[in-house]
Amino acid sequence: MVTRWIFSRRFSSQIQHSFVTTPIFYVNAAPHIGHLYSAVIADAIHRFNQITRPAESGDCFLSTGTDEHGLKIQQAAIKHSTSTEDYCDAISTKYRELFGRFQIDYSRFIRTTDTDHRQAVQAFWRSLAASDSIYSASYSGWYCVPDETFLTDSQLKENERGEKCSLESGHPVEWTEEENYMFRLSRYQDDVRHWVKGLEGRRIQPDKFGRILLDWLEEPLPDISISRPMNRVSWGVPVPSDPSQSVYVWLEALVNYLTVVGYPKENFRTRWPPTVQVLGKDILKFHGIYWPAFLLAAQIEPPRQLLVHSHWTVDNQKMSKSKQNVVDPNERAELYTYEGLRYFLLREGVAHSDGNYSDTKVLRILNSELADTLGNLLSRCCGKALNAESIFPAVDRQALDTLKQIDATKRMLEALEEMPDKASSHYKNYNFYLVVDTIVHLLHTANNFFETTAPWKLKKSDNPADRAKLNTILSVTMEVLRQAGIAAQPIVPGLSKQLLDKLQIVPTARRWNDLQVSFRTQDAPLAQDECILFRRIMPPAQKTDPDQSRSEKRPTKKRKQVA
């Protein structure tokens, strides 16, 4: 048995790498925004780690992929009148294409049908068996096919038709009796509890989900079935010592996190354990109890941290096929763009509570913040009307000293000075909406500075001092845009690249430690291509002039209330 002493002494390495994972997504249906949300959260963490760690380290790794085994997949393939292999290929491709369009910068896209994964699962099974954590038994209980799990009586309820179903998901259950292999989960209960409480109470984020796990762990954990008869679930990985059984789909799926770093080869430990695993709240028990127990039994360190996120409703209703309100991210991106939808999910989503998707809200936020507040500010600085030479001008120190006497300038420079530390703290706490709040607040102060100093009036003057002041206003505003572009890279990598490319900021100068106020001492050319960063979006029935993004409306300041 793994003791707490062994846990604390053996698994206490100082982690230097970054290894972020998404859950692998079940291919029983096409991806929706909930799946995309998991992926963009993990990608934002991964990208932040990339720009904050030494450039030469190359130690950032992000994994995602598809879960392709189990009874549900067999049934889905039959329903679609195709072979199981072809069905898995088709749905897995949809996920890969979706993540490509939304710029998910994964290092490995794993499929549980990959050969190296099958080998890893069987090696892991043998490791569990070697620790005497597996035994054979007859098992009977209520089995939920859609959830791929056995449920206890306390996890059941009756639906309106008087049928037993899952208390949590509402999916139907069926009584099942079979011979299979059991895992001694009860043996590892104390150690799992000790793990949950670790990392100074920050093991499970947000805290509410850690408390949920500890509540579950107050009750004795029953041993769990970890195999299925091959004649019932043939689409799976065979148990290495008994080909009449297939490995339970959840045990097999969890091993994907080991597969992607090369397990069972010993060098997998150079990247192990995961620094943060992103998952939805519906799979908390599998990742927060079963997964660490399996790893402890195999003498492998459990993940450093779990980031658990809530779900998305649509117009305040639960998203479901029956209500025909499942949001297809590809379809919505046709209207809002891929960067726009990615921005909305990270800007509006909060991990501790369900988010509400609304087309009206998406439209308002993207037009207000990306088109007006950010895009319009860049257009005004770079446009021929104020910047005929198309340069990132030098700052005139005398003009800057004069501008610093204005309250709007003081507020902007204060926000500029504070932004990097505030944004960094929010990134590290996975509060992406607060990162965006911080950046948007800075951009609001820059827009206010621009309006207050009225550079278009200076443009009409022949006075050299006014010309110096105009260029200084443009330069200081572009410095704000430069820093906003660097800080926003994990949120909207495509838009940030477009902005920084326009300002001619070289790729090697786009790291977090480049977020220091650095006013230009000499003029530098801007990229010559026209830069409309984000066009205002009109509802389909009202679309008119695509260049309305150039309107010079003063943006309305919208601040999200902190939960």
XYZ file of C-alpha atoms in Angstrom:
563
model
C 0.000 0.000 0.000
C 1.231 3.482 -0.857
C 1.637 5.377 2.400
C 1.450 9.119 2.884
C 5.139 9.072 3.752
C 5.990 7.501 0.394
C 3.583 9.910 -1.308
C 5.175 12.999 0.193
C 8.783 11.839 -0.135
C 8.710 10.099 -3.485
C 6.381 12.489 -5.245
C 7.892 15.822 -4.271
C 9.882 16.755 -7.367
C 10.282 20.407 -8.246
C 8.518 20.562 -11.583
C 10.334 22.601 -14.227
C 8.362 21.653 -17.329
C 4.895 22.669 -18.512
C 2.559 19.828 -19.451
C -1.071 20.833 -20.003
C -3.836 18.432 -21.032
C -7.398 18.640 -22.223
C -9.697 15.692 -21.630
C -9.892 13.483 -24.689
C -13.260 13.924 -26.329
C -15.704 11.087 -26.855
C -16.514 10.565 -30.537
C -20.162 9.604 -30.099
C -21.153 13.022 -31.527
C -19.701 16.064 -33.297
C -17.937 18.722 -31.176
C -19.858 21.616 -29.604
C -18.772 24.763 -27.743
C -18.369 22.866 -24.461
C -15.628 20.743 -26.015
C -14.069 23.821 -27.597
C -14.147 25.628 -24.245
C -11.994 22.918 -22.626
C -9.537 23.197 -25.502
C -9.214 27.008 -25.531
C -8.702 27.077 -21.736
C -5.877 24.547 -21.995
C -4.415 26.348 -25.001
C -4.450 29.722 -23.202
C -2.557 28.188 -20.258
C -0.096 26.544 -22.654
C 0.496 29.756 -24.624
C 0.982 31.792 -21.444
C 3.588 29.275 -20.294
C 5.307 29.507 -23.678
C 5.805 33.276 -23.491
C 6.761 33.365 -19.805
C 9.373 30.596 -19.811
C 12.876 30.913 -21.301
C 12.566 30.859 -25.095
C 15.289 28.228 -25.481
C 13.780 25.769 -22.972
C 11.231 24.239 -25.357
C 9.635 22.474 -22.414
C 5.958 23.327 -22.997
C 3.689 20.481 -24.059
C -0.069 20.426 -24.728
C -2.033 17.266 -25.426
C -5.566 16.718 -26.657
C -7.352 14.073 -28.717
C -10.294 11.728 -29.010
C -11.615 8.838 -26.925
C -12.770 6.168 -29.396
C -13.536 2.946 -27.542
C -16.559 1.640 -25.680
C -20.117 0.472 -26.093
C -21.433 3.926 -26.965
C -19.120 4.089 -29.967
C -20.224 0.658 -31.186
C -23.841 1.799 -30.950
C -23.200 5.164 -32.620
C -21.482 3.505 -35.579
C -24.437 1.126 -36.045
C -26.836 4.074 -35.865
C -24.899 5.823 -38.630
C -24.734 2.646 -40.767
C -20.965 2.615 -40.949
C -18.057 0.602 -39.601
C -16.752 1.491 -36.161
C -13.343 2.395 -37.603
C -14.780 4.702 -40.276
C -17.091 6.335 -37.766
C -14.197 7.069 -35.392
C -12.050 8.400 -38.238
C -14.790 10.806 -39.324
C -15.575 12.270 -35.896
C -11.931 12.434 -34.790
C -11.142 14.389 -37.961
C -13.872 16.888 -37.059
C -12.157 17.555 -33.731
C -8.732 17.890 -35.297
C -10.050 20.326 -37.916
C -11.954 22.334 -35.321
C -8.894 22.723 -33.128
C -6.829 23.746 -36.125
C -9.274 26.527 -37.006
C -9.281 27.807 -33.434
C -5.461 27.694 -33.251
C -5.185 25.099 -30.490
C -1.405 24.716 -30.382
C -1.316 21.069 -29.355
C 1.918 19.066 -29.269
C 0.129 15.719 -29.643
C -3.358 14.856 -30.831
C -3.906 11.364 -29.496
C -6.495 8.844 -30.593
C -7.160 5.917 -28.296
C -7.034 3.709 -31.384
C -3.329 4.620 -31.815
C -0.956 1.665 -31.543
C 1.270 3.252 -28.886
C -1.791 3.916 -26.721
C -2.858 0.275 -26.781
C 0.664 -0.691 -25.700
C 0.625 1.906 -22.898
C -2.752 0.704 -21.586
C -1.630 -2.887 -21.415
C 1.646 -1.922 -19.712
C -0.309 0.145 -17.184
C -2.670 -2.758 -16.518
C 0.300 -5.018 -15.809
C 1.668 -2.399 -13.406
C -1.645 -2.337 -11.507
C -1.691 -6.120 -11.387
C 1.900 -6.201 -10.082
C 0.874 -4.014 -7.140
C -1.909 -6.493 -6.258
C -4.528 -3.813 -6.989
C -6.617 -6.002 -9.322
C -8.733 -9.075 -8.582
C -11.374 -11.075 -10.460
C -14.981 -11.125 -9.251
C -18.597 -11.483 -10.249
C -20.155 -8.067 -10.422
C -23.731 -6.886 -10.655
C -25.220 -3.438 -10.598
C -26.952 -0.641 -12.461
C -24.952 0.270 -15.558
C -25.377 3.524 -17.482
C -24.338 3.022 -21.113
C -24.215 6.747 -22.078
C -22.018 7.505 -19.040
C -20.047 4.239 -19.351
C -20.189 3.613 -15.595
C -21.825 1.536 -12.869
C -23.940 3.518 -10.403
C -24.844 2.889 -6.762
C -28.404 3.186 -5.474
C -27.617 6.645 -4.093
C -26.651 7.781 -7.600
C -30.021 6.801 -9.084
C -33.436 8.406 -9.401
C -36.691 7.631 -11.195
C -37.672 9.638 -14.261
C -41.201 10.762 -15.126
C -41.896 7.308 -16.624
C -40.906 5.563 -13.392
C -37.666 4.207 -14.918
C -34.361 4.206 -13.076
C -31.792 6.647 -14.398
C -28.637 8.472 -13.355
C -29.235 11.137 -10.726
C -26.537 13.363 -12.256
C -27.004 12.959 -16.014
C -30.570 11.668 -16.256
C -29.422 8.901 -18.616
C -31.148 5.495 -18.348
C -29.521 2.549 -16.574
C -29.801 -1.200 -17.002
C -29.183 -4.038 -14.531
C -25.988 -5.862 -15.474
C -24.398 -9.009 -14.108
C -21.003 -10.105 -15.368
C -17.601 -11.548 -14.544
C -14.877 -8.928 -14.666
C -11.835 -7.493 -12.941
C -12.051 -5.150 -9.968
C -9.678 -2.412 -8.802
C -9.018 -2.031 -5.077
C -10.092 1.617 -4.960
C -10.828 1.394 -1.238
C -7.146 0.703 -0.570
C -6.135 4.146 -1.875
C -8.851 6.297 -0.315
C -6.637 7.936 2.333
C -3.868 8.617 -0.156
C -6.257 10.168 -2.670
C -7.650 12.400 0.089
C -4.093 13.405 1.012
C -3.385 14.227 -2.645
C -6.563 16.330 -3.006
C -5.539 18.428 0.002
C -2.031 19.000 -1.352
C -0.333 21.907 -3.134
C -1.288 24.150 -0.197
C -4.957 23.590 -0.868
C -4.730 24.542 -4.552
C -4.638 21.025 -6.003
C -8.170 21.309 -7.373
C -9.234 24.631 -8.859
C -11.638 26.338 -8.321
C -11.811 25.505 -4.618
C -15.479 24.481 -4.752
C -14.605 21.375 -6.750
C -11.939 20.380 -4.235
C -14.594 20.584 -1.540
C -16.897 18.391 -3.634
C -14.160 15.760 -3.933
C -13.491 15.819 -0.195
C -17.217 15.381 0.470
C -17.217 12.295 -1.771
C -14.154 11.001 0.030
C -15.949 11.181 3.372
C -17.901 8.070 2.358
C -16.116 4.694 1.977
C -15.063 4.152 -1.631
C -16.236 0.868 -3.146
C -13.888 -1.160 -5.326
C -14.687 -0.566 -9.000
C -15.031 -2.737 -12.073
C -12.231 -2.062 -14.579
C -13.036 -4.530 -17.368
C -15.971 -5.637 -19.484
C -16.612 -8.992 -21.182
C -15.308 -8.825 -24.748
C -18.567 -10.334 -26.026
C -20.381 -7.221 -24.750
C -17.795 -4.502 -25.380
C -15.554 -5.763 -28.166
C -14.468 -2.291 -29.312
C -11.690 -1.762 -26.796
C -8.231 -2.779 -25.616
C -8.009 -6.443 -24.529
C -6.894 -7.174 -20.974
C -3.308 -8.439 -21.508
C -3.714 -11.519 -19.296
C -7.283 -12.324 -20.362
C -8.387 -11.635 -23.969
C -11.982 -12.507 -23.038
C -12.145 -9.116 -21.278
C -11.619 -5.558 -22.556
C -10.200 -2.767 -20.401
C -12.858 -0.483 -18.919
C -13.135 2.540 -21.217
C -12.495 5.092 -18.454
C -9.324 3.398 -17.210
C -8.136 3.076 -20.780
C -8.978 6.690 -21.648
C -7.176 8.135 -18.622
C -3.970 6.381 -19.638
C -3.841 8.656 -22.700
C -2.091 11.272 -20.547
C 0.737 8.791 -20.036
C 0.775 7.656 -23.654
C 1.436 11.149 -25.027
C 4.679 11.490 -23.057
C 6.058 8.103 -24.083
C 4.946 5.714 -21.316
C 5.977 2.970 -20.641
C 9.441 4.062 -21.767
C 11.294 5.303 -18.703
C 12.035 8.724 -20.214
C 8.338 9.591 -19.931
C 9.196 10.866 -16.430
C 11.140 13.795 -17.897
C 7.806 15.382 -18.758
C 5.623 13.781 -16.097
C 3.483 14.713 -14.158
C 1.022 17.016 -15.904
C 1.288 20.512 -14.455
C -2.411 21.158 -14.994
C -5.194 18.980 -16.377
C -8.249 20.817 -17.726
C -11.603 19.012 -17.465
C -15.329 19.621 -17.235
C -17.112 19.252 -13.907
C -19.050 16.223 -15.191
C -15.878 14.101 -15.202
C -14.486 15.317 -11.875
C -14.868 11.963 -10.097
C -12.945 10.088 -12.791
C -10.049 12.572 -12.737
C -10.161 13.500 -9.052
C -10.597 10.048 -7.471
C -10.090 7.168 -9.928
C -7.155 8.692 -11.826
C -4.916 9.530 -8.838
C -5.789 6.154 -7.294
C -4.750 4.312 -10.470
C -1.483 6.280 -10.617
C -0.659 5.730 -6.952
C -1.239 2.001 -7.412
C 1.203 2.070 -10.335
C 3.759 4.074 -8.281
C 3.443 7.055 -10.638
C 3.047 10.617 -9.399
C -0.495 12.025 -9.819
C -1.048 15.295 -11.699
C 0.142 18.514 -10.146
C -3.198 20.282 -10.462
C -6.716 19.888 -11.872
C -8.562 22.866 -13.362
C -12.263 22.053 -13.420
C -14.634 24.196 -15.451
C -18.392 24.439 -15.500
C -20.702 24.069 -18.488
C -22.417 26.356 -20.966
C -26.120 26.997 -21.149
C -27.759 28.556 -24.213
C -30.061 31.490 -23.562
C -30.235 30.234 -19.951
C -31.320 26.719 -20.980
C -29.311 23.506 -20.705
C -27.685 22.630 -24.024
C -29.119 19.386 -25.434
C -29.941 17.692 -28.712
C -33.600 17.339 -27.725
C -33.927 21.116 -27.360
C -32.046 21.598 -30.639
C -29.922 24.302 -29.043
C -26.475 22.692 -29.291
C -24.085 25.406 -30.462
C -21.903 24.331 -33.404
C -18.672 26.360 -33.100
C -17.891 26.098 -36.813
C -21.303 27.469 -37.714
C -21.068 30.375 -35.252
C -17.520 31.176 -36.356
C -18.841 31.856 -39.870
C -20.541 34.907 -38.384
C -18.284 35.835 -35.459
C -14.891 34.559 -36.755
C -12.791 31.922 -35.022
C -10.828 34.508 -33.046
C -14.040 36.259 -32.035
C -15.693 33.102 -30.697
C -12.508 32.073 -28.899
C -12.361 35.537 -27.306
C -15.991 35.302 -26.188
C -15.560 31.905 -24.510
C -12.500 33.012 -22.531
C -13.911 36.461 -21.837
C -17.306 35.284 -20.565
C -16.563 31.855 -19.120
C -15.844 31.473 -15.400
C -14.690 28.107 -14.130
C -16.780 28.026 -10.969
C -20.196 28.667 -12.573
C -22.017 27.759 -15.768
C -21.655 30.308 -18.545
C -24.558 31.465 -20.677
C -24.159 31.564 -24.434
C -26.234 34.202 -26.197
C -25.828 35.445 -29.777
C -26.901 38.908 -28.642
C -24.169 38.922 -26.005
C -21.512 37.666 -28.442
C -22.381 40.428 -30.905
C -22.299 43.151 -28.254
C -18.983 42.082 -26.723
C -17.110 41.556 -29.991
C -18.259 44.850 -31.490
C -17.624 46.830 -28.317
C -14.261 45.369 -27.340
C -12.554 43.914 -30.405
C -13.895 46.198 -33.152
C -14.316 49.524 -31.333
C -12.029 49.508 -28.314
C -9.066 47.621 -29.813
C -9.438 47.591 -33.590
C -10.582 51.184 -33.964
C -7.742 52.481 -31.801
C -5.172 50.729 -33.985
C -6.845 52.016 -37.162
C -6.769 55.613 -35.921
C -3.079 55.406 -34.994
C -2.068 53.826 -38.280
C -4.477 55.534 -40.670
C -3.303 58.074 -43.240
C -5.438 60.811 -41.676
C -3.155 61.107 -38.634
C -0.141 59.044 -39.653
C 0.560 59.865 -43.299
C 4.131 58.535 -43.061
C 2.906 55.186 -41.667
C 5.441 55.076 -38.827
C 5.728 54.103 -35.191
C 7.064 57.553 -34.268
C 9.629 58.497 -31.673
C 8.510 60.119 -28.429
C 9.444 63.746 -27.904
C 10.405 63.991 -24.233
C 9.293 67.580 -23.853
C 5.922 66.797 -25.409
C 5.579 63.744 -23.164
C 6.278 65.826 -20.063
C 3.522 68.214 -21.141
C 1.089 65.356 -21.776
C 1.844 63.873 -18.352
C 0.189 66.889 -16.774
C -3.173 65.719 -18.143
C -5.265 63.423 -15.906
C -6.171 61.150 -18.835
C -2.454 60.583 -19.496
C -1.762 59.836 -15.839
C -4.576 57.252 -15.709
C -3.356 55.570 -18.889
C 0.289 55.393 -17.799
C -0.756 54.055 -14.397
C -2.862 51.340 -16.052
C 0.045 50.563 -18.405
C 2.444 50.184 -15.486
C 0.068 47.901 -13.569
C -1.178 45.735 -16.435
C 1.639 43.130 -16.701
C 1.614 42.096 -13.038
C -2.183 42.096 -12.816
C -2.612 40.106 -16.029
C 0.114 37.646 -15.007
C -1.580 36.995 -11.664
C -4.932 36.397 -13.365
C -3.370 34.030 -15.920
C -1.729 32.040 -13.137
C -5.081 31.739 -11.357
C -6.810 30.753 -14.632
C -9.109 33.788 -14.437
C -9.051 34.603 -18.136
C -12.025 36.936 -17.915
C -10.028 39.060 -15.452
C -7.049 39.058 -17.833
C -9.349 40.470 -20.491
C -10.808 42.954 -17.991
C -7.297 44.208 -17.252
C -6.348 44.575 -20.925
C -9.666 46.176 -21.907
C -9.389 48.619 -19.001
C -5.965 49.669 -20.300
C -7.387 50.102 -23.808
C -10.271 52.186 -22.443
C -7.776 54.526 -20.772
C -5.864 54.758 -24.060
C -9.032 55.605 -25.979
C -9.853 58.252 -23.374
C -6.310 59.631 -23.669
C -6.695 59.761 -27.442
C -10.029 61.590 -27.237
C -8.779 64.018 -24.582
C -5.586 64.988 -26.427
C -7.443 65.282 -29.787
C -4.513 64.596 -32.119
C -6.647 65.377 -35.198
C -6.574 69.043 -34.107
C -2.766 69.008 -33.935
C -2.638 67.566 -37.445
C -3.897 70.906 -38.803
C -1.068 72.881 -37.160
C 2.228 73.893 -38.828
C 3.881 74.411 -35.436
C 6.806 71.945 -34.936
C 5.873 71.603 -31.265
C 2.376 70.491 -32.240
C 3.862 68.006 -34.721
C 6.090 66.598 -31.960
C 3.081 66.363 -29.657
C 1.021 64.583 -32.326
C 3.747 62.003 -32.903
C 4.160 61.507 -29.151
C 0.423 60.856 -28.740
C 0.558 58.311 -31.557
C 3.704 56.682 -30.176
C 2.438 56.398 -26.587
C -0.857 54.931 -27.845
C 1.020 52.414 -30.002
C 3.066 51.431 -26.951
C -0.209 50.596 -25.199
C -1.279 48.584 -28.242
C 2.080 46.771 -28.311
C 1.719 45.696 -24.694
C -1.953 44.777 -25.123
C -1.001 42.651 -28.127
C 1.686 40.770 -26.210
C -0.504 40.201 -23.149
C -3.476 39.028 -25.239
C -1.541 36.377 -27.195
C -2.845 33.436 -25.093
C -6.425 34.712 -25.512
C -6.495 35.693 -29.198
C -3.240 34.530 -30.808
C -4.330 35.381 -34.355
C -5.478 38.930 -33.641
C -2.445 39.566 -31.448
C -0.118 38.445 -34.226
C -1.898 40.685 -36.724
C -1.598 43.678 -34.386
C 2.073 43.063 -33.534
C 2.904 42.415 -37.182
C 1.375 45.780 -38.080
C 3.534 47.496 -35.455
C 6.585 45.587 -36.807
C 7.324 43.963 -33.435
C 9.714 41.115 -34.219
C 8.672 37.618 -32.996
C 11.567 37.467 -30.526
C 10.238 40.614 -28.790
C 6.792 39.233 -27.991
C 7.509 37.511 -24.707
C 6.166 38.414 -21.285
C 9.413 40.025 -20.175
C 9.011 42.451 -23.095
C 6.099 44.009 -21.189
C 8.126 46.944 -19.934
C 7.264 50.509 -20.857
C 9.658 51.358 -23.635
C 9.009 54.593 -25.526
C 10.486 54.850 -29.014
C 13.582 57.005 -29.377
C 13.489 56.973 -33.178
C 10.908 56.534 -35.876
C 10.270 53.025 -37.202
C 8.142 52.038 -40.200
C 4.860 50.224 -39.791
C 3.945 47.265 -41.966
C 2.470 48.583 -45.194
C -0.535 46.294 -45.442
C -3.852 47.770 -44.359
C -4.834 46.661 -40.889
C -8.516 46.355 -40.094
C -8.045 44.235 -37.003
C -11.666 43.239 -36.418
C -14.652 44.320 -38.495
C -17.842 45.270 -36.734
C -20.375 42.460 -37.043
C -23.916 43.180 -38.112
C -26.745 40.730 -37.417
C -27.329 38.796 -40.677
C -30.455 40.747 -41.630
C -28.746 44.100 -41.064
C -25.425 43.604 -42.821
C -24.489 46.629 -44.905
C -21.065 48.194 -45.338
C -18.240 45.824 -44.249
C -16.002 48.813 -43.522
C -18.154 50.087 -40.682
C -15.353 48.933 -38.385
C -13.662 52.208 -39.241
C -16.357 54.278 -37.575
C -14.941 56.713 -35.065
C -17.551 56.196 -32.395
C -16.195 56.591 -28.936
C -16.331 53.139 -27.293
C -18.627 52.621 -24.356
C -16.803 51.299 -21.335
C -18.194 47.933 -20.245
C -16.680 46.329 -17.158
C -17.543 42.810 -16.126
C -18.454 42.442 -12.503
C -16.020 40.163 -10.721
C -17.718 37.047 -9.377
